[in-house]
C-alpha positions as a printed NumPy array, in Angstrom:
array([[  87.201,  -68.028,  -92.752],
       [  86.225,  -68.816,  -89.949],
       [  88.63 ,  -71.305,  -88.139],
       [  90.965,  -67.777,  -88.737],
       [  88.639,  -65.185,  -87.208],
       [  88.435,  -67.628,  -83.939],
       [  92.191,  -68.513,  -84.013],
       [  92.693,  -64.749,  -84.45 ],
       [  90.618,  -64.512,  -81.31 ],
       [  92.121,  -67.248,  -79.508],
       [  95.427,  -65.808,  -79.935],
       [  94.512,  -62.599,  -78.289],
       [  92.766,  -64.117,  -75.201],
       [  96.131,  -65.578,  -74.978],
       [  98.201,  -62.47 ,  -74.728],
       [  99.757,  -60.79 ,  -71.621],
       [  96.453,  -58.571,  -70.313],
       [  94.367,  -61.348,  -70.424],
       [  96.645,  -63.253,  -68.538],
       [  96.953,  -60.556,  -65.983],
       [  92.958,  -60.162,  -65.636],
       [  92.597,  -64.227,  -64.994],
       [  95.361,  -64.283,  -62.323],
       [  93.636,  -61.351,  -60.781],
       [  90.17 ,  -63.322,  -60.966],
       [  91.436,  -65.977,  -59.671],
       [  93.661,  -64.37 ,  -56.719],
       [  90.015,  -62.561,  -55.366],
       [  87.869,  -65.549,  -55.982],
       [  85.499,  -63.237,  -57.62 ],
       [  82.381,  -65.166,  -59.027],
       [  83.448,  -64.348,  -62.646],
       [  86.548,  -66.773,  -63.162],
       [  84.858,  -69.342,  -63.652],
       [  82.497,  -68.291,  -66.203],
       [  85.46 ,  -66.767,  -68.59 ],
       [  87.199,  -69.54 ,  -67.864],
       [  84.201,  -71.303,  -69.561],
       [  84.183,  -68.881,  -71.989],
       [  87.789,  -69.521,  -72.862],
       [  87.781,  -73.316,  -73.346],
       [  84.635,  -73.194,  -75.507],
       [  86.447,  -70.887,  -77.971],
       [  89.395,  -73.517,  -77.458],
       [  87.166,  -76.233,  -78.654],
       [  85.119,  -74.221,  -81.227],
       [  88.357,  -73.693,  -82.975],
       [  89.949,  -76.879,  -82.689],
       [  86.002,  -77.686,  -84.539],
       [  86.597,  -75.281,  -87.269],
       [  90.158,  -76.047,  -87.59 ],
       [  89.401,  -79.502,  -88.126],
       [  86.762,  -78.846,  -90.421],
       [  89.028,  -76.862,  -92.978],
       [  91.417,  -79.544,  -93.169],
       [  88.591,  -82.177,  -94.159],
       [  86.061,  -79.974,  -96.316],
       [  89.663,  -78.295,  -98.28 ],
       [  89.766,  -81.05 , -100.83 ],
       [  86.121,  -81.19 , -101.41 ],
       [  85.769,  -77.061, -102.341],
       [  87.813,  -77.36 , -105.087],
       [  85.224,  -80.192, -106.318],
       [  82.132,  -78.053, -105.604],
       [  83.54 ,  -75.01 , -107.405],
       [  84.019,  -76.817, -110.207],
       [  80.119,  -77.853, -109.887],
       [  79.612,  -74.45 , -109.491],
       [  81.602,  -73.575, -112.442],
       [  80.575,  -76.019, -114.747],
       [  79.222,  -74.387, -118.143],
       [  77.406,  -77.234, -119.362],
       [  74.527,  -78.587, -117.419],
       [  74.012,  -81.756, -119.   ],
       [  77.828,  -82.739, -117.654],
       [  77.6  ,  -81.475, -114.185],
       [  76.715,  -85.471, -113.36 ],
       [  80.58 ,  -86.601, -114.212],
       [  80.99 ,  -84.222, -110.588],
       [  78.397,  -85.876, -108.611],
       [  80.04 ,  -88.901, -107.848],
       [  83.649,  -87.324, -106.817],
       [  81.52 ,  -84.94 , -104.464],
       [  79.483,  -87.482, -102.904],
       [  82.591,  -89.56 , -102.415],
       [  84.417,  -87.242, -100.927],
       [  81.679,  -86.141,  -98.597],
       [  81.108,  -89.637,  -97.644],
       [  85.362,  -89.931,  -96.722],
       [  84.598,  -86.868,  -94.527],
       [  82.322,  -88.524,  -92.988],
       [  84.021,  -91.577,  -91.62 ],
       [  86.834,  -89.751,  -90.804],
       [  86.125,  -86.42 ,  -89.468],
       [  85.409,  -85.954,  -85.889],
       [  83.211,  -82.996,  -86.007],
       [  81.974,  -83.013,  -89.425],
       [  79.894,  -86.089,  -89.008],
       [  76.23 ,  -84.964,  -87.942],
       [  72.84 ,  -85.204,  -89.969],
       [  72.906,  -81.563,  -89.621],
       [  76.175,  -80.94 ,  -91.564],
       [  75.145,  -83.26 ,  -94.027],
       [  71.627,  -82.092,  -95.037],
       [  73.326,  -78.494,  -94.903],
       [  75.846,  -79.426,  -97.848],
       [  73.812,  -81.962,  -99.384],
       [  70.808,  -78.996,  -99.959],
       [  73.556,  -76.998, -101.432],
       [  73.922,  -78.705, -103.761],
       [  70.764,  -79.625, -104.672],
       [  70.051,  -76.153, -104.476],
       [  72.252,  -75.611, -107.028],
       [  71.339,  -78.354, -109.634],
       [  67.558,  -77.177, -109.078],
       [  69.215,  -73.343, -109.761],
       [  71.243,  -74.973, -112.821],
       [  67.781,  -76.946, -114.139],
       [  66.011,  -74.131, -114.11 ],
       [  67.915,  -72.153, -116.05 ],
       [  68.614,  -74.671, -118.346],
       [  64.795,  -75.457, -119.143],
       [  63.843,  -71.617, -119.375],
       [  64.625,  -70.873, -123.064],
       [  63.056,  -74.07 , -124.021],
       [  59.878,  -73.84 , -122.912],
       [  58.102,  -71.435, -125.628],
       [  55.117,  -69.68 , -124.44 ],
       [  52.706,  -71.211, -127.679],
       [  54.104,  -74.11 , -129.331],
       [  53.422,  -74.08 , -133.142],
       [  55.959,  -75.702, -133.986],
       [  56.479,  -80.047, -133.49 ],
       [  60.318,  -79.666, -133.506],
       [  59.734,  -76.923, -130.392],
       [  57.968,  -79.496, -128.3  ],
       [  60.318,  -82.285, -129.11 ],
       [  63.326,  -80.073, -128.066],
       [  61.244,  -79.107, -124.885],
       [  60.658,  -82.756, -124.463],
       [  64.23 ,  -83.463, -124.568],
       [  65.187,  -80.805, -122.609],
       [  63.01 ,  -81.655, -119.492],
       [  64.025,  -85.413, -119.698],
       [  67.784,  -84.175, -119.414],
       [  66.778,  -82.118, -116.449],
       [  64.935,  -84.621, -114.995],
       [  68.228,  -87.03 , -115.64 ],
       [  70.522,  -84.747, -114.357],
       [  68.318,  -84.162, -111.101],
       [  68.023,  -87.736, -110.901],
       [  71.826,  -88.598, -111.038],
       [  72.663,  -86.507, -107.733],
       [  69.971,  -88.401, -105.874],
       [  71.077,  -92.078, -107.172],
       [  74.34 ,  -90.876, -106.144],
       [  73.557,  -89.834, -102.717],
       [  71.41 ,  -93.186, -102.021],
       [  73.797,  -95.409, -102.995],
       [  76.681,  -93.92 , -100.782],
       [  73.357,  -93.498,  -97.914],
       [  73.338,  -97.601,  -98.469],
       [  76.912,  -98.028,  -98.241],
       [  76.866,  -95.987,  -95.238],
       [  75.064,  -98.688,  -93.262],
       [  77.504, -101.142,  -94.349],
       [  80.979,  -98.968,  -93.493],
       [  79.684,  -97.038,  -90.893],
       [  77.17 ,  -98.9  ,  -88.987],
       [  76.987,  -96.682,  -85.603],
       [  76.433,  -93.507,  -87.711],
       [  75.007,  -93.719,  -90.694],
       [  73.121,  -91.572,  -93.35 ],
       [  69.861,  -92.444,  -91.853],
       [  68.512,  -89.486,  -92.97 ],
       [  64.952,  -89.207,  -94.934],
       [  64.862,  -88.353,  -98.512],
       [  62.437,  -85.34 ,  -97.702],
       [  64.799,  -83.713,  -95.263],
       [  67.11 ,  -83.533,  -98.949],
       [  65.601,  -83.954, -101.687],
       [  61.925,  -81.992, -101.448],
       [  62.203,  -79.147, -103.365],
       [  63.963,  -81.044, -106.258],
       [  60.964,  -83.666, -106.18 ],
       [  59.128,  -80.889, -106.834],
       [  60.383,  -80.079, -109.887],
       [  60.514,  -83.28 , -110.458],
       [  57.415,  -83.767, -110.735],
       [  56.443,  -81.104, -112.241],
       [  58.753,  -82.049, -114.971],
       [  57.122,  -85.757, -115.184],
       [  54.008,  -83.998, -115.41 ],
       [  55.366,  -81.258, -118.82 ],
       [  56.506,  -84.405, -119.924],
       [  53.56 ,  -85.991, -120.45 ],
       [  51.842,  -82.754, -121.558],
       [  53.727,  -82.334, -124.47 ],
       [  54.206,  -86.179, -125.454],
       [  50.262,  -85.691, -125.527],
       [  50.414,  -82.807, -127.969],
       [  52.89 ,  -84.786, -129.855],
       [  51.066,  -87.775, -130.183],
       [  48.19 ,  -85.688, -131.23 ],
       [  50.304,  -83.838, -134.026],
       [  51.37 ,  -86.852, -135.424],
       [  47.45 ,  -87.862, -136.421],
       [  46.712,  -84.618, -137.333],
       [  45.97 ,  -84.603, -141.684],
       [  46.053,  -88.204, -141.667],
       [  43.361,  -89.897, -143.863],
       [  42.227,  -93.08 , -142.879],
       [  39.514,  -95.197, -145.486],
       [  36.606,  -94.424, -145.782],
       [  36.693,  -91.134, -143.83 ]])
């Protein structure tokens, strides 16, 4: 981890011989006090950061392991809301972990992963020639549960993005769906656009032997 490797760190800039090589720094006013000085309180605050962090983000990898663990994908969306929650309590009351950055970073995680997840998920039900109508209907349902599932984690995330404004008006999620959400619009889209494929061949099944009078 690494709030460990920098208080590991920290501890040994703290020891005896480092001691000994500031006061002698400092005693012959050489040039390069000051700059591991610097050095020192930077590591001082970049592990009170990660410290900090570990406390906030321990209660919310539990809940993303268990995302990452889930073995069915149609019920990973009873975790989205948890997660999102709990990233949103992070947010109000974290001092570090409170920047656009950090929350695009863990927000495309996840997203990564549900993409991953949909994937995999839609790959044994997409047959390479369909000759059968109960294979496309099975596709069909299959993308509109991917498609569901996709679009659960983004409902999720706008509606704590709204309540953001409301609970944390001089920081919140103003962030752009894009800077999220683009490669899972992608598939999004190209699953609206199977969709329709298939309802099409469906459709067209469904007339095909009929008789109609006087034909």
């Amino acid at each position: 981890r690494r709030s460990s490797a920098l208080n590991e760190l920290f501890q040994g800039m703290q020891g005896e011989r480092v001691r000994r090589v500031l006061r002698y720094l400092d005693r012959a006013k050489t040039d390069r006090a000051y700059p591991f000085a610097r050095l020192c309180k930077r590591l001082f605050w970049s592990l009170t950061e990660a410290q900090s962090n570990e406390k906030f983000l321990r209660p919310l990898r539990s809940r993303l392991e268990a995302l990452r663990d889930a073995t069915s994908f149609e019920r990973m969306p009873a975790h989205f809301r948890p997660i999102v929650h709990l990233i949103f309590l992070v947010w109000k009351t974290s001092v570090y972990y409170n920047t656009k950055e950090k929350l695009i970073e863990i927000m495309k995680r996840m997203c990564d992963l549900i993409v991953f997840r949909a994937e995999e998920f839609l790959s044994c039900g997409f047959p390479l020639m369909v000759e059968e109508v109960e294979e496309a209907e099975d596709t069909v349902r299959r993308i509109i549960m991917a498609v569901a599932v996709m679009g659960k984690l983004k409902s999720n995330f706008l509606r704590y993005r709204k309540k953001s404004f409301e609970e944390c008006p001089s920081n919140p999620w103003n962030i752009p769906n894009r800077a999220i959400f683009k490669q899972m619009d992608v598939i999004l889209d190209r699953c609206r656009t199977l969709i329709e494929i298939y309802s099409t061949y469906l459709q067209y099944q469904s007339i095909v032997g009929l008789t109609f009078p006087g034909g």
